Amino acid sequence: MQRKQRLREMVSAIVEKGGLDVEDLAELFSVSAATVRRDLELLEQQRLVTRTRGGATTHASFNDLPLSYKTEQDTGEKRRIAQEALSFLGGARVIGTTGGTTVSEFARLLMDRDGLTIVTNALNVATYLVANPRLRVFSAGGEVRSSSQEAVGPSAESFMAGYNIDVAFIGVDGVDAAAGCTNYDPVGCRVNAVLREQARISVVLADATKIGRVALARVCAMSDVDYLVTDARADGAALDAIRARGCEVLAV
């Protein structure tokens, strides 16, 4: 396992458990305790974890893994999900998007479109799409999360509430039948929730690693989501449970 992948999974494990000892992390990733300590030192510098006497806990300012950590993860699956998401455009004239790596892959596929309006709180999506003069791009303001490049907070929520959206494409950190769609960042969750409420159709884009995961704060219930697009690796039983909540699932 490459170090970048180990660091990403190490943070995820610490967040899930609330904290882990060096010995547990060494066993989990089949590396030495010295390697774990070096990894934790780097993660602490990035304000993702706080080192303790025998291990580490989640840093108080942690919202989510930095976008650079997630960009190269499951790229093929995310691109297939993004390609499938194009089928929901249909006659849509105004679409909304959050940030996230899968939604960003979807945004890349919009560059050859004409006459489409995009409303987003993701600065990277807005910056990319504004290069196409045939698209209208509206971007929310507010506090910008370095982890996701999304604007969050009351101003971003008010911005989203001012638009009528045909289709919303939403990225989340966790998708679970009982817990619904969840994110690590409670403030960012509220922006996502407003976008979904403003949309006639809501489409959640989430690769298989998100299925069955429950993050800190709830965006919405699965019954509030019209479609979930994931990849074929997702657990079938988990997907059936999601379908039972009234959400249509596509696994590509």
PDB file of C-alpha atoms in Angstrom:
ATOM      1  CA  MET A   1       0.000   0.000   0.000  1.00  0.00           C
ATOM      2  CA  GLN A   2       1.372   3.404  -0.968  1.00  0.00           C
ATOM      3  CA  ARG A   3       1.821   5.963   1.782  1.00  0.00           C
ATOM      4  CA  LYS A   4      -0.819   8.329   0.392  1.00  0.00           C
ATOM      5  CA  GLN A   5      -3.432   5.572   0.477  1.00  0.00           C
ATOM      6  CA  ARG A   6      -2.315   4.504   3.968  1.00  0.00           C
ATOM      7  CA  LEU A   7      -2.607   8.069   5.268  1.00  0.00           C
ATOM      8  CA  ARG A   8      -6.090   8.405   3.809  1.00  0.00           C
ATOM      9  CA  GLU A   9      -7.258   5.130   5.309  1.00  0.00           C
ATOM     10  CA  MET A  10      -5.546   5.903   8.605  1.00  0.00           C
ATOM     11  CA  VAL A  11      -7.519   9.135   9.006  1.00  0.00           C
ATOM     12  CA  SER A  12     -10.739   7.332   8.055  1.00  0.00           C
ATOM     13  CA  ALA A  13     -10.072   4.658  10.688  1.00  0.00           C
ATOM     14  CA  ILE A  14      -9.319   7.234  13.385  1.00  0.00           C
ATOM     15  CA  VAL A  15     -12.465   9.204  12.516  1.00  0.00           C
ATOM     16  CA  GLU A  16     -14.615   6.063  12.553  1.00  0.00           C
ATOM     17  CA  LYS A  17     -13.316   4.907  15.952  1.00  0.00           C
ATOM     18  CA  GLY A  18     -12.848   8.347  17.469  1.00  0.00           C
ATOM     19  CA  GLY A  19      -9.208   7.474  18.182  1.00  0.00           C
ATOM     20  CA  LEU A  20      -6.734   4.604  17.836  1.00  0.00           C
ATOM     21  CA  ASP A  21      -3.493   3.511  19.491  1.00  0.00           C
ATOM     22  CA  VAL A  22      -0.212   3.285  17.608  1.00  0.00           C
ATOM     23  CA  GLU A  23      -0.149  -0.496  18.124  1.00  0.00           C
ATOM     24  CA  ASP A  24      -3.637  -0.886  16.666  1.00  0.00           C
ATOM     25  CA  LEU A  25      -2.732   1.217  13.646  1.00  0.00           C
ATOM     26  CA  ALA A  26       0.497  -0.713  13.116  1.00  0.00           C
ATOM     27  CA  GLU A  27      -1.417  -3.987  13.104  1.00  0.00           C
ATOM     28  CA  LEU A  28      -4.193  -2.606  10.896  1.00  0.00           C
ATOM     29  CA  PHE A  29      -1.794  -1.396   8.200  1.00  0.00           C
ATOM     30  CA  SER A  30       0.949  -4.014   8.647  1.00  0.00           C
ATOM     31  CA  VAL A  31       3.670  -1.439   9.290  1.00  0.00           C
ATOM     32  CA  SER A  32       6.002  -0.710  12.183  1.00  0.00           C
ATOM     33  CA  ALA A  33       5.119   1.495  15.133  1.00  0.00           C
ATOM     34  CA  ALA A  34       7.837   3.906  13.990  1.00  0.00           C
ATOM     35  CA  THR A  35       6.139   4.239  10.587  1.00  0.00           C
ATOM     36  CA  VAL A  36       2.800   4.925  12.276  1.00  0.00           C
ATOM     37  CA  ARG A  37       4.360   7.640  14.429  1.00  0.00           C
ATOM     38  CA  ARG A  38       5.853   9.326  11.344  1.00  0.00           C
ATOM     39  CA  ASP A  39       2.483   9.131   9.600  1.00  0.00           C
ATOM     40  CA  LEU A  40       0.689  10.593  12.607  1.00  0.00           C
ATOM     41  CA  GLU A  41       3.220  13.417  12.800  1.00  0.00           C
ATOM     42  CA  LEU A  42       2.448  14.350   9.182  1.00  0.00           C
ATOM     43  CA  LEU A  43      -1.308  14.071   9.711  1.00  0.00           C
ATOM     44  CA  GLU A  44      -1.062  16.291  12.783  1.00  0.00           C
ATOM     45  CA  GLN A  45       0.812  18.912  10.765  1.00  0.00           C
ATOM     46  CA  GLN A  46      -2.099  18.846   8.309  1.00  0.00           C
ATOM     47  CA  ARG A  47      -4.550  19.313  11.207  1.00  0.00           C
ATOM     48  CA  LEU A  48      -6.315  16.033  10.486  1.00  0.00           C
ATOM     49  CA  VAL A  49      -5.476  14.262  13.752  1.00  0.00           C
ATOM     50  CA  THR A  50      -4.271  15.166  17.232  1.00  0.00           C
ATOM     51  CA  ARG A  51      -1.533  12.960  18.616  1.00  0.00           C
ATOM     52  CA  THR A  52      -1.995  11.524  22.090  1.00  0.00           C
ATOM     53  CA  ARG A  53       0.475   9.748  24.354  1.00  0.00           C
ATOM     54  CA  GLY A  54      -0.202   6.365  22.771  1.00  0.00           C
ATOM     55  CA  GLY A  55      -1.937   7.145  19.486  1.00  0.00           C
ATOM     56  CA  ALA A  56      -4.176   9.791  17.901  1.00  0.00           C
ATOM     57  CA  THR A  57      -7.691  11.223  17.871  1.00  0.00           C
ATOM     58  CA  THR A  58      -9.511  13.316  15.289  1.00  0.00           C
ATOM     59  CA  HIS A  59      -8.322  16.927  15.214  1.00  0.00           C
ATOM     60  CA  ALA A  60     -10.841  19.447  16.542  1.00  0.00           C
ATOM     61  CA  SER A  61     -10.861  21.324  13.206  1.00  0.00           C
ATOM     62  CA  PHE A  62     -11.303  18.189  11.082  1.00  0.00           C
ATOM     63  CA  ASN A  63     -14.142  18.416   8.545  1.00  0.00           C
ATOM     64  CA  ASP A  64     -13.134  15.939   5.873  1.00  0.00           C
ATOM     65  CA  LEU A  65     -10.116  14.529   4.100  1.00  0.00           C
ATOM     66  CA  PRO A  66      -8.410  17.107   1.861  1.00  0.00           C
ATOM     67  CA  LEU A  67      -9.518  16.915  -1.767  1.00  0.00           C
ATOM     68  CA  SER A  68      -5.940  16.052  -2.782  1.00  0.00           C
ATOM     69  CA  TYR A  69      -6.175  12.885  -0.655  1.00  0.00           C
ATOM     70  CA  LYS A  70      -9.333  11.721  -2.391  1.00  0.00           C
ATOM     71  CA  THR A  71      -8.810  12.716  -6.022  1.00  0.00           C
ATOM     72  CA  GLU A  72      -6.925   9.571  -7.074  1.00  0.00           C
ATOM     73  CA  GLN A  73      -9.069   7.123  -5.117  1.00  0.00           C
ATOM     74  CA  ASP A  74     -11.411   4.854  -7.124  1.00  0.00           C
ATOM     75  CA  THR A  75     -11.025   7.067 -10.196  1.00  0.00           C
ATOM     76  CA  GLY A  76     -12.385   4.536 -12.691  1.00  0.00           C
ATOM     77  CA  GLU A  77     -15.520   3.902 -10.674  1.00  0.00           C
ATOM     78  CA  LYS A  78     -16.125   7.618 -10.144  1.00  0.00           C
ATOM     79  CA  ARG A  79     -15.842   8.267 -13.873  1.00  0.00           C
ATOM     80  CA  ARG A  80     -18.386   5.546 -14.641  1.00  0.00           C
ATOM     81  CA  ILE A  81     -20.749   7.054 -12.074  1.00  0.00           C
ATOM     82  CA  ALA A  82     -20.228  10.495 -13.622  1.00  0.00           C
ATOM     83  CA  GLN A  83     -20.966   9.158 -17.100  1.00  0.00           C
ATOM     84  CA  GLU A  84     -24.192   7.544 -15.866  1.00  0.00           C
ATOM     85  CA  ALA A  85     -25.196  10.795 -14.191  1.00  0.00           C
ATOM     86  CA  LEU A  86     -25.393  12.492 -17.583  1.00  0.00           C
ATOM     87  CA  SER A  87     -28.543  10.470 -18.277  1.00  0.00           C
ATOM     88  CA  PHE A  88     -30.397  12.596 -15.716  1.00  0.00           C
ATOM     89  CA  LEU A  89     -29.841  15.849 -17.576  1.00  0.00           C
ATOM     90  CA  GLY A  90     -32.663  15.191 -20.030  1.00  0.00           C
ATOM     91  CA  GLY A  91     -34.473  18.484 -20.555  1.00  0.00           C
ATOM     92  CA  ALA A  92     -32.950  20.116 -17.485  1.00  0.00           C
ATOM     93  CA  ARG A  93     -32.092  23.778 -17.897  1.00  0.00           C
ATOM     94  CA  VAL A  94     -30.808  24.463 -14.361  1.00  0.00           C
ATOM     95  CA  ILE A  95     -28.783  21.974 -12.363  1.00  0.00           C
ATOM     96  CA  GLY A  96     -27.171  22.243  -8.950  1.00  0.00           C
ATOM     97  CA  THR A  97     -24.040  20.570  -7.662  1.00  0.00           C
ATOM     98  CA  THR A  98     -22.127  20.236  -4.447  1.00  0.00           C
ATOM     99  CA  GLY A  99     -18.411  19.538  -4.409  1.00  0.00           C
ATOM    100  CA  GLY A 100     -16.616  16.219  -4.035  1.00  0.00           C
ATOM    101  CA  THR A 101     -14.466  14.124  -6.315  1.00  0.00           C
ATOM    102  CA  THR A 102     -17.288  12.181  -7.997  1.00  0.00           C
ATOM    103  CA  VAL A 103     -19.355  15.305  -8.625  1.00  0.00           C
ATOM    104  CA  SER A 104     -16.206  17.000  -9.957  1.00  0.00           C
ATOM    105  CA  GLU A 105     -15.769  14.145 -12.445  1.00  0.00           C
ATOM    106  CA  PHE A 106     -19.364  14.717 -13.518  1.00  0.00           C
ATOM    107  CA  ALA A 107     -18.750  18.452 -13.923  1.00  0.00           C
ATOM    108  CA  ARG A 108     -15.905  17.730 -16.327  1.00  0.00           C
ATOM    109  CA  LEU A 109     -18.401  16.081 -18.663  1.00  0.00           C
ATOM    110  CA  LEU A 110     -20.448  19.272 -18.935  1.00  0.00           C
ATOM    111  CA  MET A 111     -17.839  21.222 -20.873  1.00  0.00           C
ATOM    112  CA  ASP A 112     -19.366  20.348 -24.258  1.00  0.00           C
ATOM    113  CA  ARG A 113     -22.886  21.410 -23.210  1.00  0.00           C
ATOM    114  CA  ASP A 114     -24.841  24.395 -24.472  1.00  0.00           C
ATOM    115  CA  GLY A 115     -27.455  26.497 -22.702  1.00  0.00           C
ATOM    116  CA  LEU A 116     -27.127  24.871 -19.297  1.00  0.00           C
ATOM    117  CA  THR A 117     -27.133  26.826 -16.025  1.00  0.00           C
ATOM    118  CA  ILE A 118     -25.106  25.427 -13.131  1.00  0.00           C
ATOM    119  CA  VAL A 119     -25.613  26.531  -9.528  1.00  0.00           C
ATOM    120  CA  THR A 120     -22.879  25.301  -7.191  1.00  0.00           C
ATOM    121  CA  ASN A 121     -21.107  25.934  -3.909  1.00  0.00           C
ATOM    122  CA  ALA A 122     -17.945  24.192  -5.162  1.00  0.00           C
ATOM    123  CA  LEU A 123     -15.321  26.697  -6.239  1.00  0.00           C
ATOM    124  CA  ASN A 124     -13.347  24.151  -8.229  1.00  0.00           C
ATOM    125  CA  VAL A 125     -16.462  23.202 -10.208  1.00  0.00           C
ATOM    126  CA  ALA A 126     -17.349  26.837 -10.898  1.00  0.00           C
ATOM    127  CA  THR A 127     -13.791  27.739 -11.919  1.00  0.00           C
ATOM    128  CA  TYR A 128     -13.604  24.792 -14.289  1.00  0.00           C
ATOM    129  CA  LEU A 129     -16.990  25.290 -15.965  1.00  0.00           C
ATOM    130  CA  VAL A 130     -16.761  29.060 -16.376  1.00  0.00           C
ATOM    131  CA  ALA A 131     -14.205  28.389 -19.124  1.00  0.00           C
ATOM    132  CA  ASN A 132     -17.132  27.361 -21.348  1.00  0.00           C
ATOM    133  CA  PRO A 133     -18.893  30.608 -22.394  1.00  0.00           C
ATOM    134  CA  ARG A 134     -21.980  28.615 -23.443  1.00  0.00           C
ATOM    135  CA  LEU A 135     -22.680  27.737 -19.794  1.00  0.00           C
ATOM    136  CA  ARG A 136     -24.071  30.046 -17.127  1.00  0.00           C
ATOM    137  CA  VAL A 137     -22.370  29.438 -13.798  1.00  0.00           C
ATOM    138  CA  PHE A 138     -23.606  30.759 -10.440  1.00  0.00           C
ATOM    139  CA  SER A 139     -21.330  30.201  -7.451  1.00  0.00           C
ATOM    140  CA  ALA A 140     -22.135  30.526  -3.754  1.00  0.00           C
ATOM    141  CA  GLY A 141     -19.995  32.571  -1.397  1.00  0.00           C
ATOM    142  CA  GLY A 142     -19.143  31.961   2.227  1.00  0.00           C
ATOM    143  CA  GLU A 143     -16.437  30.247   4.229  1.00  0.00           C
ATOM    144  CA  VAL A 144     -14.511  27.945   1.891  1.00  0.00           C
ATOM    145  CA  ARG A 145     -13.533  24.513   3.183  1.00  0.00           C
ATOM    146  CA  SER A 146      -9.986  23.670   2.112  1.00  0.00           C
ATOM    147  CA  SER A 147     -10.874  19.982   2.305  1.00  0.00           C
ATOM    148  CA  SER A 148     -13.582  20.166  -0.359  1.00  0.00           C
ATOM    149  CA  GLN A 149     -13.241  23.651  -1.914  1.00  0.00           C
ATOM    150  CA  GLU A 150     -16.912  24.195  -1.060  1.00  0.00           C
ATOM    151  CA  ALA A 151     -18.430  27.418   0.272  1.00  0.00           C
ATOM    152  CA  VAL A 152     -20.440  26.737   3.433  1.00  0.00           C
ATOM    153  CA  GLY A 153     -22.305  28.694   6.073  1.00  0.00           C
ATOM    154  CA  PRO A 154     -25.417  30.917   6.189  1.00  0.00           C
ATOM    155  CA  SER A 155     -24.560  32.923   3.060  1.00  0.00           C
ATOM    156  CA  ALA A 156     -24.077  29.760   0.996  1.00  0.00           C
ATOM    157  CA  GLU A 157     -27.341  28.351   2.333  1.00  0.00           C
ATOM    158  CA  SER A 158     -29.230  31.551   1.492  1.00  0.00           C
ATOM    159  CA  PHE A 159     -27.673  31.563  -1.963  1.00  0.00           C
ATOM    160  CA  MET A 160     -28.827  28.025  -2.704  1.00  0.00           C
ATOM    161  CA  ALA A 161     -32.325  28.776  -1.404  1.00  0.00           C
ATOM    162  CA  GLY A 162     -32.733  31.468  -4.054  1.00  0.00           C
ATOM    163  CA  TYR A 163     -32.729  29.125  -7.043  1.00  0.00           C
ATOM    164  CA  ASN A 164     -35.192  26.648  -8.517  1.00  0.00           C
ATOM    165  CA  ILE A 165     -33.183  23.577  -9.558  1.00  0.00           C
ATOM    166  CA  ASP A 166     -34.294  20.980 -12.085  1.00  0.00           C
ATOM    167  CA  VAL A 167     -31.765  18.336 -11.007  1.00  0.00           C
ATOM    168  CA  ALA A 168     -29.354  18.407  -8.071  1.00  0.00           C
ATOM    169  CA  PHE A 169     -26.215  16.271  -8.142  1.00  0.00           C
ATOM    170  CA  ILE A 170     -25.043  15.740  -4.583  1.00  0.00           C
ATOM    171  CA  GLY A 171     -21.840  14.255  -3.221  1.00  0.00           C
ATOM    172  CA  VAL A 172     -21.811  12.787   0.289  1.00  0.00           C
ATOM    173  CA  ASP A 173     -19.431  10.953   2.614  1.00  0.00           C
ATOM    174  CA  GLY A 174     -21.815   8.196   3.690  1.00  0.00           C
ATOM    175  CA  VAL A 175     -24.939   6.465   2.384  1.00  0.00           C
ATOM    176  CA  ASP A 176     -26.876   4.151   4.669  1.00  0.00           C
ATOM    177  CA  ALA A 177     -30.484   2.944   4.535  1.00  0.00           C
ATOM    178  CA  ALA A 178     -31.201   3.837   8.158  1.00  0.00           C
ATOM    179  CA  ALA A 179     -28.888   6.840   8.682  1.00  0.00           C
ATOM    180  CA  GLY A 180     -29.498   8.363   5.254  1.00  0.00           C
ATOM    181  CA  CYS A 181     -26.960  10.533   3.464  1.00  0.00           C
ATOM    182  CA  THR A 182     -24.295  11.916   5.792  1.00  0.00           C
ATOM    183  CA  ASN A 183     -21.213  14.136   5.705  1.00  0.00           C
ATOM    184  CA  TYR A 184     -18.309  14.744   8.048  1.00  0.00           C
ATOM    185  CA  ASP A 185     -18.914  18.506   8.035  1.00  0.00           C
ATOM    186  CA  PRO A 186     -22.160  19.555   9.818  1.00  0.00           C
ATOM    187  CA  VAL A 187     -22.007  23.062   8.334  1.00  0.00           C
ATOM    188  CA  GLY A 188     -21.526  21.768   4.801  1.00  0.00           C
ATOM    189  CA  CYS A 189     -24.385  19.329   5.382  1.00  0.00           C
ATOM    190  CA  ARG A 190     -26.836  22.191   5.645  1.00  0.00           C
ATOM    191  CA  VAL A 191     -25.839  23.598   2.253  1.00  0.00           C
ATOM    192  CA  ASN A 192     -26.329  20.170   0.674  1.00  0.00           C
ATOM    193  CA  ALA A 193     -29.704  19.859   2.356  1.00  0.00           C
ATOM    194  CA  VAL A 194     -30.885  23.216   1.002  1.00  0.00           C
ATOM    195  CA  LEU A 195     -29.769  22.290  -2.510  1.00  0.00           C
ATOM    196  CA  ARG A 196     -31.728  19.040  -2.331  1.00  0.00           C
ATOM    197  CA  GLU A 197     -34.825  20.854  -1.091  1.00  0.00           C
ATOM    198  CA  GLN A 198     -34.664  23.305  -4.003  1.00  0.00           C
ATOM    199  CA  ALA A 199     -34.411  20.538  -6.615  1.00  0.00           C
ATOM    200  CA  ARG A 200     -37.203  18.850  -8.501  1.00  0.00           C
ATOM    201  CA  ILE A 201     -35.031  15.716  -8.787  1.00  0.00           C
ATOM    202  CA  SER A 202     -32.161  14.797  -6.466  1.00  0.00           C
ATOM    203  CA  VAL A 203     -29.335  12.480  -7.535  1.00  0.00           C
ATOM    204  CA  VAL A 204     -26.681  11.336  -5.065  1.00  0.00           C
ATOM    205  CA  LEU A 205     -23.358  10.307  -6.601  1.00  0.00           C
ATOM    206  CA  ALA A 206     -21.398   8.007  -4.282  1.00  0.00           C
ATOM    207  CA  ASP A 207     -18.875   5.269  -5.031  1.00  0.00           C
ATOM    208  CA  ALA A 208     -19.117   1.908  -3.278  1.00  0.00           C
ATOM    209  CA  THR A 209     -16.773   2.905  -0.440  1.00  0.00           C
ATOM    210  CA  LYS A 210     -19.479   5.306   0.788  1.00  0.00           C
ATOM    211  CA  ILE A 211     -22.241   2.683   0.903  1.00  0.00           C
ATOM    212  CA  GLY A 212     -22.932   1.557   4.470  1.00  0.00           C
ATOM    213  CA  ARG A 213     -20.754   4.328   5.899  1.00  0.00           C
ATOM    214  CA  VAL A 214     -22.268   6.737   8.432  1.00  0.00           C
ATOM    215  CA  ALA A 215     -20.525  10.110   8.833  1.00  0.00           C
ATOM    216  CA  LEU A 216     -21.066  12.729  11.514  1.00  0.00           C
ATOM    217  CA  ALA A 217     -24.022  14.783  10.286  1.00  0.00           C
ATOM    218  CA  ARG A 218     -27.138  13.984   8.295  1.00  0.00           C
ATOM    219  CA  VAL A 219     -27.910  15.610   4.956  1.00  0.00           C
ATOM    220  CA  CYS A 220     -31.231  13.860   4.404  1.00  0.00           C
ATOM    221  CA  ALA A 221     -33.082  10.572   4.708  1.00  0.00           C
ATOM    222  CA  MET A 222     -32.845   8.055   1.875  1.00  0.00           C
ATOM    223  CA  SER A 223     -36.562   8.543   1.248  1.00  0.00           C
ATOM    224  CA  ASP A 224     -35.731  12.161   0.311  1.00  0.00           C
ATOM    225  CA  VAL A 225     -33.366  11.042  -2.466  1.00  0.00           C
ATOM    226  CA  ASP A 226     -34.795  10.197  -5.876  1.00  0.00           C
ATOM    227  CA  TYR A 227     -31.759   8.391  -7.288  1.00  0.00           C
ATOM    228  CA  LEU A 228     -28.480   6.964  -5.985  1.00  0.00           C
ATOM    229  CA  VAL A 229     -25.768   6.268  -8.550  1.00  0.00           C
ATOM    230  CA  THR A 230     -22.962   4.056  -7.262  1.00  0.00           C
ATOM    231  CA  ASP A 231     -20.656   1.399  -8.682  1.00  0.00           C
ATOM    232  CA  ALA A 232     -20.960  -2.344  -9.021  1.00  0.00           C
ATOM    233  CA  ARG A 233     -18.718  -3.090  -6.026  1.00  0.00           C
ATOM    234  CA  ALA A 234     -21.406  -1.913  -3.597  1.00  0.00           C
ATOM    235  CA  ASP A 235     -22.896  -4.508  -1.246  1.00  0.00           C
ATOM    236  CA  GLY A 236     -26.134  -5.853  -2.712  1.00  0.00           C
ATOM    237  CA  ALA A 237     -27.937  -6.194   0.596  1.00  0.00           C
ATOM    238  CA  ALA A 238     -27.099  -2.597   1.503  1.00  0.00           C
ATOM    239  CA  LEU A 239     -28.429  -1.406  -1.834  1.00  0.00           C
ATOM    240  CA  ASP A 240     -31.630  -3.427  -1.437  1.00  0.00           C
ATOM    241  CA  ALA A 241     -32.175  -1.809   1.958  1.00  0.00           C
ATOM    242  CA  ILE A 242     -31.740   1.610   0.347  1.00  0.00           C
ATOM    243  CA  ARG A 243     -34.236   0.723  -2.387  1.00  0.00           C
ATOM    244  CA  ALA A 244     -36.707  -0.304   0.295  1.00  0.00           C
ATOM    245  CA  ARG A 245     -36.597   3.304   1.531  1.00  0.00           C
ATOM    246  CA  GLY A 246     -37.967   4.509  -1.805  1.00  0.00           C
ATOM    247  CA  CYS A 247     -34.718   5.553  -3.460  1.00  0.00           C
ATOM    248  CA  GLU A 248     -33.990   4.172  -6.938  1.00  0.00           C
ATOM    249  CA  VAL A 249     -30.459   2.755  -7.164  1.00  0.00           C
ATOM    250  CA  LEU A 250     -28.200   2.413 -10.188  1.00  0.00           C
ATOM    251  CA  ALA A 251     -24.967   0.423  -9.730  1.00  0.00           C
ATOM    252  CA  VAL A 252     -22.695   0.861 -12.776  1.00  0.00           C
TER     253      VAL A 252
END
